[in-house]
Short mmCIF file of C-alpha atoms and ligand atoms in Angstrom, two decimals:
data_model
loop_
_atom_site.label_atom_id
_atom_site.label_comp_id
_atom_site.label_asym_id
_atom_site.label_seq_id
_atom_site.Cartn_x
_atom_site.Cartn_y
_atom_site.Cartn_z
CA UNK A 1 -21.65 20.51 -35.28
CA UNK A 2 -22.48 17.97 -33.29
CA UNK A 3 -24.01 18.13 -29.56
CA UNK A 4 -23.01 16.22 -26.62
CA UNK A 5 -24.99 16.78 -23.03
CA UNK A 6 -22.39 16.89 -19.90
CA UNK A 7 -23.89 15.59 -16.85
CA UNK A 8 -21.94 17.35 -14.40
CA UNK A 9 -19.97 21.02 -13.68
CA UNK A 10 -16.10 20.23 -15.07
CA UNK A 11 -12.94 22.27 -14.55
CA UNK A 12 -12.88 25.29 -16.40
CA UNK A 13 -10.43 24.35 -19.26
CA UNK A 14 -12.01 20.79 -19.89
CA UNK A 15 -15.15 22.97 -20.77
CA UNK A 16 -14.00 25.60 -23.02
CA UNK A 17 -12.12 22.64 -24.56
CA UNK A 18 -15.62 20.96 -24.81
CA UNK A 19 -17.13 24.02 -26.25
CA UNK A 20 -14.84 24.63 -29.26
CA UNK A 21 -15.35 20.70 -30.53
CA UNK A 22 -19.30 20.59 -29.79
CA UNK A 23 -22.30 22.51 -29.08
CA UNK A 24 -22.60 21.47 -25.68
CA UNK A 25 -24.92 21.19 -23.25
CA UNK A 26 -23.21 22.04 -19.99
CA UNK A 27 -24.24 22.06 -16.15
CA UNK A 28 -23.21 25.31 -15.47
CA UNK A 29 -24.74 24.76 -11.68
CA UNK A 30 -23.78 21.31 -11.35
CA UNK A 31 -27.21 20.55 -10.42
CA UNK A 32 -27.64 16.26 -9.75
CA UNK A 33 -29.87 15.35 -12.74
CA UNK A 34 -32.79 12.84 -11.94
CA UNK A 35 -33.13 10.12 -14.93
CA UNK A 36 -36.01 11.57 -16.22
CA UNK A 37 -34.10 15.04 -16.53
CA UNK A 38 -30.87 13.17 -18.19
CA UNK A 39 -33.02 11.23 -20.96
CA UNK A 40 -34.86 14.77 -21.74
CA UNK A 41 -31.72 17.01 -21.84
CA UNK A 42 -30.02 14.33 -23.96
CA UNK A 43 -33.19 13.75 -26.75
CA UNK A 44 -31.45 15.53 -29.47
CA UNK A 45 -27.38 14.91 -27.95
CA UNK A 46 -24.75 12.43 -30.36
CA UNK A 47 -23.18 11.63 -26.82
CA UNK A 48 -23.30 11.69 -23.25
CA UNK A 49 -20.12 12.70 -20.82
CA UNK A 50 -21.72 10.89 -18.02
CA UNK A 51 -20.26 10.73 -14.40
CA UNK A 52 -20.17 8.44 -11.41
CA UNK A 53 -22.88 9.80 -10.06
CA UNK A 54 -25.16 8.99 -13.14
CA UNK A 55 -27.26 5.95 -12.45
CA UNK A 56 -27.62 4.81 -15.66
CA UNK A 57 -29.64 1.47 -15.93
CA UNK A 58 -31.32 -0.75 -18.29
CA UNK A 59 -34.19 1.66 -17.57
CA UNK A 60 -32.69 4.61 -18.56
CA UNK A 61 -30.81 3.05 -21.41
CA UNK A 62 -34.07 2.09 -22.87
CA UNK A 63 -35.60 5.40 -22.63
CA UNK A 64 -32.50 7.53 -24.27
CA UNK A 65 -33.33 8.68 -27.91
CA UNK A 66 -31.80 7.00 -30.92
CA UNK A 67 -29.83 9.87 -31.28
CA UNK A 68 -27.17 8.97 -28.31
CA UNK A 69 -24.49 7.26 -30.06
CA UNK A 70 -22.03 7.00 -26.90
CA UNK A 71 -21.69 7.79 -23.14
CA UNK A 72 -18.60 8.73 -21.85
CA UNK A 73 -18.00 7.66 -17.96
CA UNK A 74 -15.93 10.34 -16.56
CA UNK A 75 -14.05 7.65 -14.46
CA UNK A 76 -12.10 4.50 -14.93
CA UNK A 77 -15.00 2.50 -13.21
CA UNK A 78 -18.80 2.12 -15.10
CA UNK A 79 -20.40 0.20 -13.00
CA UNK A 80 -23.09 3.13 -12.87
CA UNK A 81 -23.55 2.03 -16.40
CA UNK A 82 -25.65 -1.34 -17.70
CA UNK A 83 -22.74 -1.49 -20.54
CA UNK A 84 -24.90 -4.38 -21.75
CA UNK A 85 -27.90 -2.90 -21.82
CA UNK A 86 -26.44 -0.26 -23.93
CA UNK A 87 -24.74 -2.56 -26.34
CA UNK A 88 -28.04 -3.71 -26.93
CA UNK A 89 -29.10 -0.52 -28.21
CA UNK A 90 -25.90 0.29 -30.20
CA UNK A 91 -24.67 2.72 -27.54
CA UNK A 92 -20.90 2.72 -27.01
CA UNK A 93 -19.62 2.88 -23.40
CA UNK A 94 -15.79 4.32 -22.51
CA UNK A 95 -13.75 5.18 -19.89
CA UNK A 96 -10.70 6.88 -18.43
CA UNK A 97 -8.23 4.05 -17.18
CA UNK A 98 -4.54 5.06 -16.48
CA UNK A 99 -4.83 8.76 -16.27
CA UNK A 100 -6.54 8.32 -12.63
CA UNK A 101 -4.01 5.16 -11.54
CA UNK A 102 -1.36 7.33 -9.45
CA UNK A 103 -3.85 9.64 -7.93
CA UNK A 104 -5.99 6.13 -6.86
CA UNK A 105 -2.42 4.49 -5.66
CA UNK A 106 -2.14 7.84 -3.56
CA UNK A 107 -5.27 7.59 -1.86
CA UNK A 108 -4.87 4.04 -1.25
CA UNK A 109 -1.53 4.70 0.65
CA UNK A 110 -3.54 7.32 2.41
CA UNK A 111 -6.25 4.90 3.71
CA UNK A 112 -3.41 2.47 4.67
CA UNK A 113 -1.55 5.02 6.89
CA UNK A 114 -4.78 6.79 8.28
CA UNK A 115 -6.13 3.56 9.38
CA UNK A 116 -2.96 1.88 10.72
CA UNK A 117 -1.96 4.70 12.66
CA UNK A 118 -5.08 5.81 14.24
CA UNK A 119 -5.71 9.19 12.42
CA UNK A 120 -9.31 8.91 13.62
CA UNK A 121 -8.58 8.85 16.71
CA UNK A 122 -5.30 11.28 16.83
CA UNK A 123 -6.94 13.71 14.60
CA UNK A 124 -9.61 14.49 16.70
CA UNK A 125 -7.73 14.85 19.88
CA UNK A 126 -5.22 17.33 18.03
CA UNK A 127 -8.62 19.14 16.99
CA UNK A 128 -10.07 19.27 20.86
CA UNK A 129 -6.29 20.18 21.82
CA UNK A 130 -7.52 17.28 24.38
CA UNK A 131 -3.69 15.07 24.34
CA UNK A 132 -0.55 14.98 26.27
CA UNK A 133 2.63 12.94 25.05
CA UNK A 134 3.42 9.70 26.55
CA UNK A 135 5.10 6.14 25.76
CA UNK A 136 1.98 4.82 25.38
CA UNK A 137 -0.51 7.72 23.34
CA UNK A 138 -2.69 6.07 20.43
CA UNK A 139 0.26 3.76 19.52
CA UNK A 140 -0.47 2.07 15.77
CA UNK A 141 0.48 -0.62 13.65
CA UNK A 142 3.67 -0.37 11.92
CA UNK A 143 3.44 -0.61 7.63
CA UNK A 144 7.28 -1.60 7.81
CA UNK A 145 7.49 -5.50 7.92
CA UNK A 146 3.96 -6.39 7.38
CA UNK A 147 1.86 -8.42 4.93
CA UNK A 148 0.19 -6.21 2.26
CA UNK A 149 -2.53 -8.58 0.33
CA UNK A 150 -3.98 -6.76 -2.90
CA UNK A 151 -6.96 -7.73 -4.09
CA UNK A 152 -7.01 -7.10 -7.65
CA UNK A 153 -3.85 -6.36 -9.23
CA UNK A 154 -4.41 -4.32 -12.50
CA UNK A 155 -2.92 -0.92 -12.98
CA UNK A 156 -4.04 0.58 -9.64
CA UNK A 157 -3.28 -2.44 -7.47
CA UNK A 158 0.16 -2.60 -8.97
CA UNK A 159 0.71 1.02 -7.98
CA UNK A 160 0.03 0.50 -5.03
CA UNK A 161 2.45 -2.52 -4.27
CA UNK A 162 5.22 -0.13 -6.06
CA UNK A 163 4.58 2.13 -3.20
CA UNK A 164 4.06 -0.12 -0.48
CA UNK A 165 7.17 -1.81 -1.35
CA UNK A 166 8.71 1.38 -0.40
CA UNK A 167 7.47 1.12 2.69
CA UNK A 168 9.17 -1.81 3.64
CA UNK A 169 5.97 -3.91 3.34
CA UNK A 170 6.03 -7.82 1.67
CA UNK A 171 3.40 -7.56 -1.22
CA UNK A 172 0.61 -10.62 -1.69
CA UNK A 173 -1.66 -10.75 -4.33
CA UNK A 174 -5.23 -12.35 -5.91
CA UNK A 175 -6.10 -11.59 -9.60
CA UNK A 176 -8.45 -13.28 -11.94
CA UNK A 177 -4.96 -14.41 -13.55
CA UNK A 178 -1.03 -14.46 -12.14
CA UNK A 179 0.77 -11.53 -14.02
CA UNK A 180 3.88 -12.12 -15.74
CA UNK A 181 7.13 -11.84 -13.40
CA UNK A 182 7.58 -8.68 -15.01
CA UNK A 183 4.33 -7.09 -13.96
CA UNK A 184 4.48 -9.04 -10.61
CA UNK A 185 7.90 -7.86 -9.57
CA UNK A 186 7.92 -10.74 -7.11
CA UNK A 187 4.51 -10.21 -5.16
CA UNK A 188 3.46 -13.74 -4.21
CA UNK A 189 0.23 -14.86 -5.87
CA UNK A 190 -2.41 -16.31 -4.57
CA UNK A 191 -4.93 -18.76 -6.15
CA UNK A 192 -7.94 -17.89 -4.04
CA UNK A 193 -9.11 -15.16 -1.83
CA UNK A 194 -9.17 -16.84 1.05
CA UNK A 195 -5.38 -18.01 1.02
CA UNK A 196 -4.84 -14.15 -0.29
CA UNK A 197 -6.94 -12.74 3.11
CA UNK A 198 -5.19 -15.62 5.45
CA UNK A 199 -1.91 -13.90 4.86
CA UNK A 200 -3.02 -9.93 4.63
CA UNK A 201 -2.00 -7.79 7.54
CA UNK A 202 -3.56 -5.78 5.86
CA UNK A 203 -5.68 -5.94 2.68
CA UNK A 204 -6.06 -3.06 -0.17
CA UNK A 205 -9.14 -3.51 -2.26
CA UNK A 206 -8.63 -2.33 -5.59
CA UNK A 207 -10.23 -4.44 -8.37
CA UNK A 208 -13.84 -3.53 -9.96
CA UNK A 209 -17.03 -4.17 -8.83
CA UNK A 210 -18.93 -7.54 -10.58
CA UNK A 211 -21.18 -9.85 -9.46
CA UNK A 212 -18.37 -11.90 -8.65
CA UNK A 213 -16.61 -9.45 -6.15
CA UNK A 214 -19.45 -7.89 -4.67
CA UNK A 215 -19.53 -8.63 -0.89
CA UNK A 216 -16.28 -10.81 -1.13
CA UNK A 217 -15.64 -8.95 2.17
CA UNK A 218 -18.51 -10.90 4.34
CA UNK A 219 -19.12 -12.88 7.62
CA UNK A 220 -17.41 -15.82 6.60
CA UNK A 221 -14.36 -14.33 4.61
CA UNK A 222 -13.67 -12.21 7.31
CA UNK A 223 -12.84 -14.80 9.45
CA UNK A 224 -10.00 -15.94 7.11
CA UNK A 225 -7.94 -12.78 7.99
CA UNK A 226 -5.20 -12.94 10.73
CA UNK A 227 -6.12 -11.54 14.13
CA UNK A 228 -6.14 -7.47 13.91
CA UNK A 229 -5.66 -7.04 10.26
CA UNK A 230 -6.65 -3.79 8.47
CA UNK A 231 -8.72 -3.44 5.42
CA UNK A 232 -8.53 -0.69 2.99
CA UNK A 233 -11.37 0.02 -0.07
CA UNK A 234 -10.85 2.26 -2.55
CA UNK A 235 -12.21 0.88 -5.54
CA UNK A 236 -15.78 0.52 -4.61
CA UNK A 237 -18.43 0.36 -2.12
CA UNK A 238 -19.76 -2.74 -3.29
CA UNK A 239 -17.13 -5.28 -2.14
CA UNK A 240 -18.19 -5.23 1.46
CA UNK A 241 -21.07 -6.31 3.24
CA UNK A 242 -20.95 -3.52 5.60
CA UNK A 243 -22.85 -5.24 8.84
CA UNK A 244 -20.74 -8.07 8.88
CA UNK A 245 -17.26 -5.47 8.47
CA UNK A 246 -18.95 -3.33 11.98
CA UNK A 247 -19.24 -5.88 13.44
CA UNK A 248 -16.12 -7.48 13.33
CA UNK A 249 -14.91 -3.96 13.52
CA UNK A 250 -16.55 -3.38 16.91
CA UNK A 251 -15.17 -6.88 18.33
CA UNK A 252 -12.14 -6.05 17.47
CA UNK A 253 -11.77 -9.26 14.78
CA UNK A 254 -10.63 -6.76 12.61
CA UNK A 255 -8.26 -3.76 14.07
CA UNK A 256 -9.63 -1.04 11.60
CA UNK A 257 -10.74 0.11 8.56
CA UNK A 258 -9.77 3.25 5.44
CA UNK A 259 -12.30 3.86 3.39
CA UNK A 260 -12.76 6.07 0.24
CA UNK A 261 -16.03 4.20 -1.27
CA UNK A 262 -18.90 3.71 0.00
CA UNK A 263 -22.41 1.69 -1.12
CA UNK A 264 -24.82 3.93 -2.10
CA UNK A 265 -22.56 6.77 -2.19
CA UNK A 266 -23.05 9.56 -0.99
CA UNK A 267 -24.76 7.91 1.94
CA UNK A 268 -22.26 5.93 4.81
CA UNK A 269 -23.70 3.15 6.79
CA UNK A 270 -24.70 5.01 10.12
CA UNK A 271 -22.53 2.28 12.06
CA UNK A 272 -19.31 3.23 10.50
CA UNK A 273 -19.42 7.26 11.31
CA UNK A 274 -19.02 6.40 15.14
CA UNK A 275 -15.83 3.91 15.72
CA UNK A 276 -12.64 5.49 16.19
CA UNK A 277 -10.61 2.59 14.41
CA UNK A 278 -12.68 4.04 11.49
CA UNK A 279 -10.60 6.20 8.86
CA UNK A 280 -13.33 7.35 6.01
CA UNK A 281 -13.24 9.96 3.11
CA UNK A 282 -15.13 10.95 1.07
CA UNK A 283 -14.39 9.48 -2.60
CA UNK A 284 -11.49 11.81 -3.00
CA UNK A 285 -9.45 9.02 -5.31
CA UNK A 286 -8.75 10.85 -8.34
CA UNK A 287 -9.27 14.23 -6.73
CA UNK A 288 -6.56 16.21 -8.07
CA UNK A 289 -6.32 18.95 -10.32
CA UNK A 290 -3.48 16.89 -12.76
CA UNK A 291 -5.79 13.43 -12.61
CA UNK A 292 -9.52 15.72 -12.74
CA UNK A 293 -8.26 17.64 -16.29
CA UNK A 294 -6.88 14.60 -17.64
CA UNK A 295 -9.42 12.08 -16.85
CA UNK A 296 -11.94 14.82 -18.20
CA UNK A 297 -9.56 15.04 -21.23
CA UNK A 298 -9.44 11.71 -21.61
CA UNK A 299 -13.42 11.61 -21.77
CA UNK A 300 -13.18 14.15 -24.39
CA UNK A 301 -10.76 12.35 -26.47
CA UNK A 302 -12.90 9.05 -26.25
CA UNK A 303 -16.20 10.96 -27.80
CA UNK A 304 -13.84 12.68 -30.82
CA UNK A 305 -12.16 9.31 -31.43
CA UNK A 306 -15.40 7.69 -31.81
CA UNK A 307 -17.38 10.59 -33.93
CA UNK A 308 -14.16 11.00 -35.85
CA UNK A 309 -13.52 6.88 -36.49
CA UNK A 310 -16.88 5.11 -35.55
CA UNK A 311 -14.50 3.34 -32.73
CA UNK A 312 -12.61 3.83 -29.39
CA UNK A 313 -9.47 2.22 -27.73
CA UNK A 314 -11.16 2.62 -24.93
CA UNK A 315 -14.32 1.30 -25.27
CA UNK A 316 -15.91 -1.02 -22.27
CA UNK A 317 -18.71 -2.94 -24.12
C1 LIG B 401 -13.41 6.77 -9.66
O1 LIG B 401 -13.91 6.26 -8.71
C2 LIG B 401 -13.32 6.19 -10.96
O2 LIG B 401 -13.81 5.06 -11.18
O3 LIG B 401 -12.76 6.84 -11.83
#
């Protein structure tokens, strides 16, 4: 039988499922595994089921014994993986893309609403019972009507145009390439990010994290958006340069902000916690019971397919 190390505590039926395929080394506590810790539990493992909260670099790669065949990223996203790095060394990287896409979209629409309607603000005066009623109390923007621009429009972004459209809102879009007018559904593409950002009431972030898109939200592309736009993240942490996004936050360039992802997650830039046009979570995107199993599924399926075939649909490198 062959033996796989999980990094991290699963749902209950993911692991007996786990249990009757390999002999598995599980993290019954859920304890966060340092690198060093990781390389030794995994010295005599076939594969790893790695999570997001793996940090698993060149250094680490290099150090795993010739044993690990594959790591499976419990998420759609590896960039807590040097895929390259592990192609190198033969190592096969996969991950869970579509299973997660609805439960992303959700959260997305979440961030929107939160941060348009001052949720911040509203939640904590519902909280201190500290409100009374009138014409004018924490009055919001309106979704209905306004520009959505989506930056990044794979599976997620498109879910979340599908929804905003419901809303009422008039979808804009930058991609690496125009879709087809079937996948677009008449969004209106844009060439570059900074046409994309010039029209964005507000702006959903939902493509992955590269060293082309890291930071794209900085000092100077900020000042493309229209006065009081909103920006929503919930892809990752690494698209915005956080200073520059408080500060336009606190002049009021920019009218607020939803965030799910953060850099250097699980720490939040100090600056953010404190500004009530601030709506934050806590990386809850695929945080349902439905999208947990199946993306753990999914992880599971990826390590058979490859023990059982030598390959994997969905392999990333
Ligand atoms: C979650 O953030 C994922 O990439 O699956």
């Amino acid at each position: 039988m062959k033996k796989i190390l999980v990094t991290r505590k699963l749902l209950k039926s993911n692991e007996e499922r786990i249990l009757k395929l390999w002999n598995a080394k599980l993290n019954l506590n859920d304890e966060m595994y340092s690198n060093k810790k990781l390389i030794d539990l995994s010295i005599d493992c076939e594969g790893i089921l790695s999570s997001i909260t793996d940090a698993i670099d060149e250094n680490v790669i290099n150090k795993l014994s010739n044993k690990v065949k594959i790591i499976s990223n419990f998420a759609v996203g590896f960039g807590n993986i040097d895929i390259d790095a592990a192609r190198k060394r033969n190592i096969v990287v996969t991950n869970t893309p579509d299973v997660l896409t609805d439960a992303t979209a959700e959260i997305a629409m979440l961030l929107i609403l939160g941060a348009s309607r001052r949720a911040t603000e509203g939640i904590k005066k519902a909280r201190e019972k500290n409100w009374k009623w009138s014409a004018d109390f924490l009055i919001g923007k309106q979704l209905s009507g306004s520009r959505l621009g989506i930056l990044g429009m794979g599976r997620i972004g498109r879910a979340v145009a599908k929804r905003a459209r419901a809303f009422g809102m008039e979808i804009h879009y930058h991609n690496r390439k125009k879709l087809s007018p079937d996948l677009e559904l008449k969004a209106t593409y844009h060439q570059n990010v900074r046409s994309l950002f010039s029209v964005s009431d507000i702006l959903s972030i939902n493509c992955p994290a590269t060293k082309q898109t890291k930071d794209i939200i900085n000092k100077e592309s900020l000042e493309y958006f229209p006065k009081d736009a909103i920006i929503v993240n919930s892809a990752r942490g690494d698209m915005i340069e956080d200073d520059a996004m408080i500060k336009a936050l606190k002049d009021k360039k920019i009218y607020a902000l939803g965030l799910d992802v953060y850099k250097g997650e699980p720490q939040i830039n100090a600056g953010y916690l404190n500004l009530p046009n601030v709506f934050l979570l806590p990386h809850l995107g695929s945080a349902t019971k439905k999208t947990r199993t199946d993306m753990a599924d999914l992880a599971i399926d990826n390590i058979k397919e490859y023990f059982d075939t030598g390959n994997c649909k969905n392999k990333v490198n």
